[in-house]
Amino acid sequence: MERAMPADFPFDVVAFDLDGTLADTAPDLTAALNHALGVLGRPPVPAGDVRHMVGHGARALLQKGLAATGEMTEALVDQGFPIFIDYYLDHIADGSTIFPGLNEALDRLSARGVKLAVCTNKQEKLALRCLDELGWGSRFDAVIGGDTLPVRKPDPAPLFEAIARCGGGRAAYVGDSITDTDTGRNANIPTVAVSFGFSDRPVEQLDATALIDHFDDLIPTLERLGEDESWLSCPICGSNKFVPRLQRGYVHCEACGSNERARLLWMMLGKHGLLMPGKRVLHFAPERSTAERFHALWGDGYEAVDIDPALYEFAPNIRKIDLVRDAARLPSDHYDAIIHSHVMEHIPCNITAILYHLHRALKPDGKQVCCIPVIRGGCWSEDLGPLTHQEAVARFGQEDHVRTFGADDIQLTLGMIFALPDPYDLTTEFDVATLIRNNIPRINWRGWSPNSVLVLEKSDLLLRS
């Protein structure tokens, strides 16, 4: 049964960092660190210094403590880590205190139907023990530690997992460090920074969505953030309302249905002078958010096509094209632009030929505006042979995919067909304010990703005699 959402509050889930956000745990972390250092024959680290070392987990804290008192080696870390953990478990909340106003804020959030979560880089068992000792054994609906998943903050996955375990919905995050605000930005989720935590830099430099000096200010701040979205604007339809989309945060435009890559395609078309009447454009697998707008703009010059037109009945005059069979039949020097997004992973043939023929069909000043999904930290993989549903999903993520594109070898694969940017950096195309306003998550700004959009000119083709 789907849970009831808060009727009078803009967020369904509020997640918190632990150390330096929910509680001042520095006294006990300092004691555990200095105990481990003492056993290793090192002098203690002042409590004030330890406060600024917290935020990346216990092992990182020990590494910093060793570096501050002499040589740091992984062998010493391995030796001291169990000493630190054993002591800390026995004294985890001896001197830790809850920040003023927090319990009252949590009570008020719960009373309004908001689910509460903890997302910390502390080991999960330590986080659970600490929360229990602080009297919060059953206070939070989800607790995600630094070892709960294979990745930790600032990767957004732990925050997404915390939100999912709370039932999903609109979420905000509260933290005290650059790790926390980076996590919120990577998740595309509003992040409130507290000024009284363990940050090693002025909180004004954390680039949080909002700052608070006391937990009495938390709920009014969240209400304001939920109501004031005027700083966002979908470049396609102008709406400022965005809703969650799977594991990508608030990227789905509630009005036109665009996601981040559809908005980027639109932005690139505009930047390169293509959003004007009189253009001839071929659009594969058209997006619902733009198909009718493109037709209204380009009229009969707009050709919406796909191998299965029945899936795109919303697109005016949609017709069938099978790229495997029909790419070589496209007219040469014909189109001002050819648009495709997340198409190339589906094509069951050598895509070098397909991309060549698409480029051949462009006018001399034409452009291929496309989004080819690139896996961060992955490599090219392809199989054109018969695959079962399970095999295709396991290897390529979807039953009708035949390949993946990887960031690690992109210059040796797609980069052998076209001159590609190296590195990929959206901030060379758009200023930061525009990317923020158009709700393009920061995780897509730099480095290859599934949402990287390319504008390929005729001269970018490297396959020449």
Tab-separated table of C-alpha atoms in Angstrom, residues 15-232:
chain	number	residue	atom	x	y	z
A	15	ALA	CA	17.702	13.186	5.282
A	16	PHE	CA	20.468	14.249	7.664
A	17	ASP	CA	24.189	13.769	7.947
A	18	LEU	CA	25.160	12.541	11.430
A	19	ASP	CA	28.511	13.859	12.711
A	20	GLY	CA	28.406	17.636	12.985
A	21	THR	CA	24.806	17.838	11.806
A	22	LEU	CA	22.590	15.814	14.128
A	23	ALA	CA	25.056	15.750	16.994
A	24	ASP	CA	28.363	17.131	18.179
A	25	THR	CA	30.229	13.816	18.194
A	26	ALA	CA	33.676	15.429	18.133
A	27	PRO	CA	34.519	14.724	21.809
A	28	ASP	CA	34.120	10.962	21.385
A	29	LEU	CA	35.760	10.859	17.967
A	30	THR	CA	38.683	12.836	19.400
A	31	ALA	CA	39.003	10.463	22.341
A	32	ALA	CA	38.950	7.388	20.086
A	33	LEU	CA	41.444	8.883	17.655
A	34	ASN	CA	43.866	9.936	20.367
A	35	HIS	CA	43.558	6.548	22.082
A	36	ALA	CA	44.534	4.805	18.832
A	37	LEU	CA	47.341	7.285	18.221
A	38	GLY	CA	48.624	6.762	21.765
A	39	VAL	CA	48.774	2.998	21.278
A	40	LEU	CA	50.745	3.641	18.090
A	41	GLY	CA	53.150	5.903	19.988
A	42	ARG	CA	51.864	9.156	18.554
A	43	PRO	CA	50.963	12.402	20.375
A	44	PRO	CA	47.308	13.457	20.614
A	45	VAL	CA	45.606	15.721	18.080
A	46	PRO	CA	43.883	18.822	19.534
A	47	ALA	CA	40.102	18.550	19.664
A	48	GLY	CA	39.689	21.658	17.530
A	49	ASP	CA	41.721	20.064	14.744
A	50	VAL	CA	39.790	16.796	14.894
A	51	ARG	CA	36.502	18.616	14.284
A	52	HIS	CA	37.713	19.562	10.810
A	53	MET	CA	38.961	16.043	10.022
A	54	VAL	CA	35.537	14.418	10.369
A	55	GLY	CA	33.239	13.627	7.472
A	56	HIS	CA	34.837	10.888	5.385
A	57	GLY	CA	34.564	7.936	7.756
A	58	ALA	CA	36.622	6.479	10.596
A	59	ARG	CA	39.464	5.181	8.452
A	60	ALA	CA	39.937	8.558	6.797
A	61	LEU	CA	39.919	10.196	10.238
A	62	LEU	CA	42.711	7.891	11.401
A	63	GLN	CA	44.681	8.587	8.223
A	64	LYS	CA	44.429	12.318	8.872
A	65	GLY	CA	45.381	11.859	12.519
A	66	LEU	CA	48.494	9.894	11.582
A	67	ALA	CA	49.437	12.444	8.928
A	68	ALA	CA	49.080	15.249	11.488
A	69	THR	CA	51.418	13.542	13.959
A	70	GLY	CA	54.083	12.074	11.688
A	71	GLU	CA	54.281	9.619	8.836
A	72	MET	CA	51.062	8.040	7.588
A	73	THR	CA	51.283	4.563	6.084
A	74	GLU	CA	48.509	2.127	5.256
A	75	ALA	CA	50.231	-0.435	7.463
A	76	LEU	CA	49.842	1.919	10.437
A	77	VAL	CA	46.230	2.590	9.468
A	78	ASP	CA	45.552	-1.154	9.320
A	79	GLN	CA	47.138	-1.557	12.749
A	80	GLY	CA	45.347	1.361	14.357
A	81	PHE	CA	41.911	1.009	12.784
A	82	PRO	CA	40.608	-1.873	14.945
A	83	ILE	CA	42.001	-0.101	18.024
A	84	PHE	CA	40.041	3.014	17.073
A	85	ILE	CA	36.829	1.067	16.359
A	86	ASP	CA	36.919	-1.009	19.550
A	87	TYR	CA	37.465	2.051	21.737
A	88	TYR	CA	34.882	4.116	19.902
A	89	LEU	CA	32.200	1.422	20.196
A	90	ASP	CA	32.726	1.371	23.969
A	91	HIS	CA	32.631	5.180	24.295
A	92	ILE	CA	30.533	6.195	21.295
A	93	ALA	CA	28.331	8.726	23.053
A	94	ASP	CA	30.134	9.484	26.319
A	95	GLY	CA	30.567	13.138	25.420
A	96	SER	CA	28.427	13.548	22.305
A	97	THR	CA	25.526	15.973	22.485
A	98	ILE	CA	22.489	16.686	20.326
A	99	PHE	CA	22.418	20.145	18.805
A	100	PRO	CA	19.854	22.554	20.312
A	101	GLY	CA	16.400	22.545	18.770
A	102	LEU	CA	16.931	19.330	16.826
A	103	ASN	CA	14.548	17.042	18.706
A	104	GLU	CA	11.800	19.625	18.433
A	105	ALA	CA	12.422	19.973	14.681
A	106	LEU	CA	12.329	16.194	14.214
A	107	ASP	CA	9.080	15.991	16.193
A	108	ARG	CA	7.473	18.657	14.031
A	109	LEU	CA	8.612	17.005	10.808
A	110	SER	CA	7.294	13.619	11.919
A	111	ALA	CA	3.989	15.177	12.984
A	112	ARG	CA	3.579	16.470	9.434
A	113	GLY	CA	4.113	13.036	7.931
A	114	VAL	CA	7.700	13.560	6.815
A	115	LYS	CA	9.950	10.490	6.748
A	116	LEU	CA	13.365	10.970	8.377
A	117	ALA	CA	16.647	9.418	7.259
A	118	VAL	CA	20.335	9.466	8.133
A	119	CYS	CA	22.942	9.401	5.360
A	120	THR	CA	26.465	9.391	6.773
A	121	ASN	CA	29.952	8.232	5.859
A	122	LYS	CA	30.212	6.651	9.302
A	123	GLN	CA	30.180	2.846	9.209
A	124	GLU	CA	26.581	1.682	9.397
A	125	LYS	CA	27.099	-0.282	12.626
A	126	LEU	CA	28.732	2.755	14.235
A	127	ALA	CA	25.949	5.037	13.040
A	128	LEU	CA	23.251	2.723	14.401
A	129	ARG	CA	25.080	2.364	17.723
A	130	CYS	CA	25.589	6.121	18.002
A	131	LEU	CA	21.933	6.862	17.222
A	132	ASP	CA	20.823	4.279	19.762
A	133	GLU	CA	23.069	5.731	22.479
A	134	LEU	CA	21.709	9.204	21.716
A	135	GLY	CA	18.175	7.924	22.261
A	136	TRP	CA	17.241	7.702	18.598
A	137	GLY	CA	17.094	3.919	18.212
A	138	SER	CA	13.792	4.036	16.318
A	139	ARG	CA	13.730	7.709	15.394
A	140	PHE	CA	14.765	7.403	11.735
A	141	ASP	CA	13.060	5.490	8.958
A	142	ALA	CA	16.342	4.712	7.189
A	143	VAL	CA	20.026	4.777	8.117
A	144	ILE	CA	22.644	4.539	5.375
A	145	GLY	CA	26.291	4.336	6.414
A	146	GLY	CA	29.536	4.715	4.558
A	147	ASP	CA	29.771	0.960	4.036
A	148	THR	CA	26.105	0.224	3.289
A	149	LEU	CA	26.734	0.506	-0.460
A	150	PRO	CA	29.897	0.006	-2.527
A	151	VAL	CA	30.164	3.812	-2.810
A	152	ARG	CA	29.950	6.595	-0.252
A	153	LYS	CA	29.227	10.318	-0.219
A	154	PRO	CA	29.668	12.535	-2.214
A	155	ASP	CA	28.426	9.897	-4.653
A	156	PRO	CA	24.642	10.445	-4.639
A	157	ALA	CA	23.800	6.720	-4.469
A	158	PRO	CA	23.712	6.524	-0.623
A	159	LEU	CA	21.354	9.504	-0.474
A	160	PHE	CA	19.126	7.998	-3.164
A	161	GLU	CA	19.091	4.734	-1.205
A	162	ALA	CA	18.064	6.530	1.989
A	163	ILE	CA	15.224	8.260	0.154
A	164	ALA	CA	14.098	5.010	-1.475
A	165	ARG	CA	14.007	3.196	1.880
A	166	CYS	CA	11.723	5.962	3.128
A	167	GLY	CA	9.292	5.294	0.306
A	168	GLY	CA	10.594	7.875	-2.157
A	169	GLY	CA	9.125	11.244	-3.001
A	170	ARG	CA	10.450	14.745	-2.813
A	171	ALA	CA	13.481	15.047	-0.546
A	172	ALA	CA	15.868	17.526	1.042
A	173	TYR	CA	19.232	16.920	2.686
A	174	VAL	CA	20.777	18.579	5.754
A	175	GLY	CA	24.533	18.527	6.360
A	176	ASP	CA	27.523	20.477	7.589
A	177	SER	CA	30.402	19.891	5.160
A	178	ILE	CA	31.490	20.182	1.551
A	179	THR	CA	30.982	16.422	1.281
A	180	ASP	CA	27.326	16.904	2.174
A	181	THR	CA	26.669	19.809	-0.159
A	182	ASP	CA	28.473	18.000	-2.990
A	183	THR	CA	26.262	14.978	-2.311
A	184	GLY	CA	23.136	17.097	-2.495
A	185	ARG	CA	24.264	18.740	-5.723
A	186	ASN	CA	25.162	15.394	-7.279
A	187	ALA	CA	21.690	14.141	-6.349
A	188	ASN	CA	20.084	17.377	-7.576
A	189	ILE	CA	18.368	17.713	-4.202
A	190	PRO	CA	18.018	20.918	-2.129
A	191	THR	CA	20.651	20.928	0.607
A	192	VAL	CA	20.598	22.913	3.837
A	193	ALA	CA	23.956	23.501	5.541
A	194	VAL	CA	24.203	24.089	9.291
A	195	SER	CA	26.689	26.708	10.465
A	196	PHE	CA	27.567	24.941	13.724
A	197	GLY	CA	29.065	21.713	12.355
A	198	PHE	CA	32.532	20.433	11.522
A	199	SER	CA	33.184	22.163	8.193
A	200	ASP	CA	36.833	22.950	7.526
A	201	ARG	CA	35.836	26.055	5.552
A	202	PRO	CA	33.351	28.891	6.073
A	203	VAL	CA	29.837	27.560	5.521
A	204	GLU	CA	29.194	30.393	3.075
A	205	GLN	CA	31.675	28.659	0.762
A	206	LEU	CA	29.811	25.343	0.781
A	207	ASP	CA	27.432	26.441	-1.993
A	208	ALA	CA	24.425	25.024	-0.163
A	209	THR	CA	20.886	25.804	-1.255
A	210	ALA	CA	20.330	27.437	2.146
A	211	LEU	CA	22.123	28.003	5.475
A	212	ILE	CA	20.755	27.830	9.015
A	213	ASP	CA	22.284	28.839	12.349
A	214	HIS	CA	19.830	26.913	14.557
A	215	PHE	CA	17.449	24.014	14.075
A	216	ASP	CA	14.579	26.352	14.932
A	217	ASP	CA	15.138	27.697	11.411
A	218	LEU	CA	15.020	24.323	9.641
A	219	ILE	CA	11.303	23.933	8.949
A	220	PRO	CA	10.728	27.540	7.798
A	221	THR	CA	13.765	27.168	5.535
A	222	LEU	CA	12.482	23.912	4.035
A	223	GLU	CA	9.057	25.461	3.498
A	224	ARG	CA	10.640	28.373	1.682
A	225	LEU	CA	12.760	26.087	-0.495
A	226	GLY	CA	9.731	24.007	-1.384
A	227	GLU	CA	7.620	26.987	-2.342
A	228	ASP	CA	10.225	29.139	-4.082
A	229	GLU	CA	11.331	27.392	-7.249
A	230	SER	CA	11.451	30.573	-9.318
A	231	TRP	CA	15.206	30.130	-9.710
A	232	LEU	CA	14.527	27.050	-11.886
